[in-house]
Coordinates of N, CA and C in Angstrom, one line a residue:
X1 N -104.1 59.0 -82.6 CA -104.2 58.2 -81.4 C -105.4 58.7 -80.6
X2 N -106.4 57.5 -79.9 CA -107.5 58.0 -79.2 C -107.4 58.0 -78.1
X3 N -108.3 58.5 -77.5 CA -108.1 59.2 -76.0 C -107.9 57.8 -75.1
X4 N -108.1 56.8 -75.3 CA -107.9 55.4 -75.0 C -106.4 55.1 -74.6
X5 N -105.8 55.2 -76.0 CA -104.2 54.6 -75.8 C -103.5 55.6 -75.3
X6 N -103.9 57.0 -75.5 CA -102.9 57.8 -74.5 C -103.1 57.7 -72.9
X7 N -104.2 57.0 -72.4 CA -104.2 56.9 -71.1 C -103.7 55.6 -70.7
X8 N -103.5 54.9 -71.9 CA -103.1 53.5 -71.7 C -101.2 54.1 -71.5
X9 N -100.6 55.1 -72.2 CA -99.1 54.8 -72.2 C -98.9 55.9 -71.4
X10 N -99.8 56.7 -70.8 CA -99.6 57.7 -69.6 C -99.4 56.4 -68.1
X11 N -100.2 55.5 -68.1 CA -100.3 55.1 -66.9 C -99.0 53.7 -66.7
X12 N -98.3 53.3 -68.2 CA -97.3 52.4 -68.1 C -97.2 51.7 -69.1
X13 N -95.9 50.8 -69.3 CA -96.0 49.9 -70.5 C -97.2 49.2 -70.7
X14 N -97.6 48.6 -71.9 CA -98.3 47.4 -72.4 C -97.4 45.8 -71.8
X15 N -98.6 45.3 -71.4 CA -97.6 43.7 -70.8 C -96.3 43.2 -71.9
X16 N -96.5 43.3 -73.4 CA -95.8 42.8 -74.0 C -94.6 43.4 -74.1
X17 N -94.4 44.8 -73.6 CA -93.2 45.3 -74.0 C -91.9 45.6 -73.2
X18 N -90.9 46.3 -73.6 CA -89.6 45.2 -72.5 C -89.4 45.8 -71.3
X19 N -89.1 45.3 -70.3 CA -89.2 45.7 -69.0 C -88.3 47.4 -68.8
X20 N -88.7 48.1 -68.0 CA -87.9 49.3 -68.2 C -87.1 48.7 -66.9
X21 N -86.3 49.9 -67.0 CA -85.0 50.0 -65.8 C -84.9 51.0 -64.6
X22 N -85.3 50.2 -63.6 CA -85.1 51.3 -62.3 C -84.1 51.5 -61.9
X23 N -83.6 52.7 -61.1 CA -82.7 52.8 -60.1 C -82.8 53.2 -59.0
X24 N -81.3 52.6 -58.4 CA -81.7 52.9 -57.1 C -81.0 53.9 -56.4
X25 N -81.2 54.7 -55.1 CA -80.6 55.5 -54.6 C -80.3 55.3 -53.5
X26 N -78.5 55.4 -53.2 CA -78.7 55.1 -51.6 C -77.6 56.2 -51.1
X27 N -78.2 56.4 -49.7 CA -78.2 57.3 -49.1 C -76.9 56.9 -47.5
X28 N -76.1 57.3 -47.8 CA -75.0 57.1 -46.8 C -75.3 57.9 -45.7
X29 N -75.7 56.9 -44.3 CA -75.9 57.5 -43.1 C -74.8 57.2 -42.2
X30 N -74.3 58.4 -41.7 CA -73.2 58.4 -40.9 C -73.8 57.6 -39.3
X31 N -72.5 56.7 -39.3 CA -73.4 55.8 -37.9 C -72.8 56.0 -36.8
X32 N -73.8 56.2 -36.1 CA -73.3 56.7 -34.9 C -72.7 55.2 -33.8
X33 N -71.2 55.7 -33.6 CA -70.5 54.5 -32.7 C -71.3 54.9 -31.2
X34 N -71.8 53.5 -30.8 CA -72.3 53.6 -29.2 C -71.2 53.1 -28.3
X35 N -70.4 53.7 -27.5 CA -69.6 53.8 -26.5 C -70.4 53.6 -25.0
X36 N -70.3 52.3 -24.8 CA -70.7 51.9 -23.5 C -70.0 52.8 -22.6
X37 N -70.7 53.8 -21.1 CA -69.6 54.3 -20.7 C -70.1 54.0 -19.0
X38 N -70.7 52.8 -19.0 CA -70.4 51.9 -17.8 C -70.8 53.3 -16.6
X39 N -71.9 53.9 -16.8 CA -72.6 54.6 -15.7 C -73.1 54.2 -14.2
X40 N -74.3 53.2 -14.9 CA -75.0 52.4 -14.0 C -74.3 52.0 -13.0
X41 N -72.8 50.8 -13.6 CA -72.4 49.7 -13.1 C -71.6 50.7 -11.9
X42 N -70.9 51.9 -12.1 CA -69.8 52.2 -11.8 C -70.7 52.8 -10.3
X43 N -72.1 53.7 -10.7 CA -73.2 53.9 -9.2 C -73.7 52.9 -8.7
X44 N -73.6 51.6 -9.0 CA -73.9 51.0 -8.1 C -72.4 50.1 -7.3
X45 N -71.8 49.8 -7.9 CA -70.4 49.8 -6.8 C -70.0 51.0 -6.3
X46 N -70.0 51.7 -6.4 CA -70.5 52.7 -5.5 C -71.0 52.9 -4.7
X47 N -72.3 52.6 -4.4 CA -73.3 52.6 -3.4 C -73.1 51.0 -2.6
X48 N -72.7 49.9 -3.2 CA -72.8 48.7 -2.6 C -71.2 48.3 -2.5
X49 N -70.8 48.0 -1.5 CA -69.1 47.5 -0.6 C -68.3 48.6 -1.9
X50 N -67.9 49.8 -1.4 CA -67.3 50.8 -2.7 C -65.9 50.2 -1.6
X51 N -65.5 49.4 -1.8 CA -64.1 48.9 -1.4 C -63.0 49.5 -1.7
X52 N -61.8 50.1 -1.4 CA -61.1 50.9 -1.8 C -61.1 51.8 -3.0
X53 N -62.7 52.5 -2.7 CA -63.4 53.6 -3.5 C -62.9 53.3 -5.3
X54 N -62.9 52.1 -5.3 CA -63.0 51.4 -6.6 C -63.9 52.0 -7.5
X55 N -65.1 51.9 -6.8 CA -66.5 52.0 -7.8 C -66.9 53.6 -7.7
X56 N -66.1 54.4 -7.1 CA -66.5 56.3 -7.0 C -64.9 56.7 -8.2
X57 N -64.4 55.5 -8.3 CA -62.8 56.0 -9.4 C -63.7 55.8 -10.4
X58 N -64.0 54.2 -10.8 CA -64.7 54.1 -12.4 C -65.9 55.1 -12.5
X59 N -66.9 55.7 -11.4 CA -68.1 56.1 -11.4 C -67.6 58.0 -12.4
X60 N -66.4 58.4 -11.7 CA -65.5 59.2 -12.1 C -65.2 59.4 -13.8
X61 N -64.7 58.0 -14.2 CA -64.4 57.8 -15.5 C -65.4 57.6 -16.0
X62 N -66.4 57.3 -15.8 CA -67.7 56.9 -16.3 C -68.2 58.4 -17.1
X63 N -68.2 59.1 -15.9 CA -68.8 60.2 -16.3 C -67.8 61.1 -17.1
X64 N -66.3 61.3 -17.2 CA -65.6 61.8 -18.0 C -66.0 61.1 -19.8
X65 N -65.8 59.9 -19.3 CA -66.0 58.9 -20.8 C -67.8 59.4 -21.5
X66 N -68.6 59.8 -20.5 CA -69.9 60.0 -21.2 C -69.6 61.8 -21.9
X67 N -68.9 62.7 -21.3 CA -68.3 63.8 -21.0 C -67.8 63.8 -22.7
X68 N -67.2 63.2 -23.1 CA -66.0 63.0 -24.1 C -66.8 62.5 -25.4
X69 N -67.8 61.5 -25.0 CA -68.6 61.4 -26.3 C -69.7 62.5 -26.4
X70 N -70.3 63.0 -25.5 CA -71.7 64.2 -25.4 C -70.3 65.1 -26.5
X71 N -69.0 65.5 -26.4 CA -68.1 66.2 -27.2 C -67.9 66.0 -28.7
X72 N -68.2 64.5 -28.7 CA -67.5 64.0 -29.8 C -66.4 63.9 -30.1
X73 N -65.5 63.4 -29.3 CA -63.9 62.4 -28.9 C -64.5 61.2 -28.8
X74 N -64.8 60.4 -29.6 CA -65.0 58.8 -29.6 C -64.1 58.2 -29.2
X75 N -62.5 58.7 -29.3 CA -61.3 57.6 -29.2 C -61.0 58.2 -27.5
X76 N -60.8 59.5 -26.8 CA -61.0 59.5 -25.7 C -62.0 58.6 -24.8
X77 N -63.7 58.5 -25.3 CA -64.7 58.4 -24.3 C -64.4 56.9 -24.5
X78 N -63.6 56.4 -25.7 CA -63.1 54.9 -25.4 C -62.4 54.6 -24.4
X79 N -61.5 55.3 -24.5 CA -60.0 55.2 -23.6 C -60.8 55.3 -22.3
X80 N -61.6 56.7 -21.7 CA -62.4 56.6 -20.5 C -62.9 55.3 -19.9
X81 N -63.6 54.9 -20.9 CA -64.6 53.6 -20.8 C -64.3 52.4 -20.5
X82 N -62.9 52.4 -21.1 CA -62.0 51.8 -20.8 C -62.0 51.1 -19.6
X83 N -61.0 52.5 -19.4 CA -60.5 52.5 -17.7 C -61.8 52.2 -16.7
X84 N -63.1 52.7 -16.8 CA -64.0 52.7 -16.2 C -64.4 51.2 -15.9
X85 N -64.3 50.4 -16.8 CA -64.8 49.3 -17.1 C -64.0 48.2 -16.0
X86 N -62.2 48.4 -16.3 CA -61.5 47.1 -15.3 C -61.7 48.0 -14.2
X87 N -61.6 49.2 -13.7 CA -62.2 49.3 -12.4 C -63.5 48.7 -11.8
X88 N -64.2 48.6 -12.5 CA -65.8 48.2 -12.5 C -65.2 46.4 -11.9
X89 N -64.4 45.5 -13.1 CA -64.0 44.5 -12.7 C -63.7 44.3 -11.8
X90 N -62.6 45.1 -11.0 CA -61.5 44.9 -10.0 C -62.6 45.3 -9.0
X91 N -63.6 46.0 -8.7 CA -64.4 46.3 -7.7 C -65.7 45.0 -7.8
X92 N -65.8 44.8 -8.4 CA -67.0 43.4 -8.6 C -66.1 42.1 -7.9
X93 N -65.3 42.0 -8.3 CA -64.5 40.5 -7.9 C -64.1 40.7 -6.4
X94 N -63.9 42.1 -6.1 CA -63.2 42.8 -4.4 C -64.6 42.5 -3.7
X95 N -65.8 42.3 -4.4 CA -66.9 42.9 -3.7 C -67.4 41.4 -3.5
X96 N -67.5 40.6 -4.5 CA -67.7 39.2 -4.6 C -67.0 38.5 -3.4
X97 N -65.7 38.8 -3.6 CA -64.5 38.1 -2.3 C -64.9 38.1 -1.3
X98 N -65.1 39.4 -0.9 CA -65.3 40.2 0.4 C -67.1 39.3 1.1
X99 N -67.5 39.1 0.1 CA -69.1 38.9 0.5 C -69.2 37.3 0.8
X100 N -68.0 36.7 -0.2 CA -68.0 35.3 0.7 C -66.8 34.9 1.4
X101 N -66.0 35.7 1.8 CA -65.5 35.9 3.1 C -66.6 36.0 4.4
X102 N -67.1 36.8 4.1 CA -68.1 37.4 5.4 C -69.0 36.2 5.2
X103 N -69.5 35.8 4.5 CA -70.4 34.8 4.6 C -69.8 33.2 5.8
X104 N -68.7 32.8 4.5 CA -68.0 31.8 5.4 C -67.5 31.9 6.9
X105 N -67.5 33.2 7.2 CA -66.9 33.4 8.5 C -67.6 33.3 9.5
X106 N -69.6 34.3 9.0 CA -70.7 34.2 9.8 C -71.0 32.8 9.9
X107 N -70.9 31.6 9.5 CA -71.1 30.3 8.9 C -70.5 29.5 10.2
X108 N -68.7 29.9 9.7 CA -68.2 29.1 10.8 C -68.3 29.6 12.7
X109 N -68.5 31.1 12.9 CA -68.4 31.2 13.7 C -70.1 30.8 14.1
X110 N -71.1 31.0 13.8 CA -72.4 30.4 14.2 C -72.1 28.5 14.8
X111 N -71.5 28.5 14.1 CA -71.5 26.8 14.1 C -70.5 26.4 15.2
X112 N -69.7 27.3 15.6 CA -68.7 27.0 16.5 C -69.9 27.7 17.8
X113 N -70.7 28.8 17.9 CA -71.5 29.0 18.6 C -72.5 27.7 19.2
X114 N -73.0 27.3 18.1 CA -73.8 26.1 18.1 C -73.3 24.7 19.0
X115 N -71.9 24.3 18.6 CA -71.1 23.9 19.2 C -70.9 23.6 20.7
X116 N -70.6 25.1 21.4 CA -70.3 25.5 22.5 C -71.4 25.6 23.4
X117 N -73.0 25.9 22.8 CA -74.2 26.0 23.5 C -74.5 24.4 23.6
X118 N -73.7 23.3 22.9 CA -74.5 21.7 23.3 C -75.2 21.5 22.0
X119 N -75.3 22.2 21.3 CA -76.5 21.9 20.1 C -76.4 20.9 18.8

């Protein structure tokens, strides 16, 4: 054999001949579950109409639920997250209410002002 064909079957088959067989390797990556733990939502009801400190309860669980996954209790920082979350609800809809209450009320009493001055 000349110095030719050994570089010829060092570098790979000849076109004519039969396909070789690759394999493949796969590599099992543990995945990390993301646990929403409703931080943000729970400081800012908080900070904006915290209406029967609704949004300092979930802001509470928020941080237990982030608490529990930084540990690695996935099924606690759920349960947390949970609870963090319908408080977040029950304070969003209390906050909602409340804001067009106040609205309708500034509304009607202006207009009953308006009223009263001849306008």
């Amino acid at each position: 054999m000349d110095k030719g064909q050994n570089e010829l079957s060092e570098l790979g088959a000849p076109a004519g001949s039969a396909p070789t067989v690759t394999t493949a390797t796969v590599i099992k990556m543990p995945s990390e579950v993301s646990t929403p733990d409703h931080v943000v939502w729970s400081f800012f009801n908080t900070l904006f109409m915290n209406t029967c400190c609704l949004g300092f309860i979930a802001y509470i669980y928020s941080v237990k639920s982030r608490d529990r996954k930084m540990v690695g209790d996935i099924v606690g920082a759920q349960a947390y997250a949970s609870t963090a979350r319908i408080l977040n609800v029950c304070a969003l809809i209390i906050n909602i209410l409340a804001a067009l209450i106040l609205i309708i009320t500034l509304a009607v009493n202006a207009a009953a002002v308006l009223r009263g001055m001849g306008v």
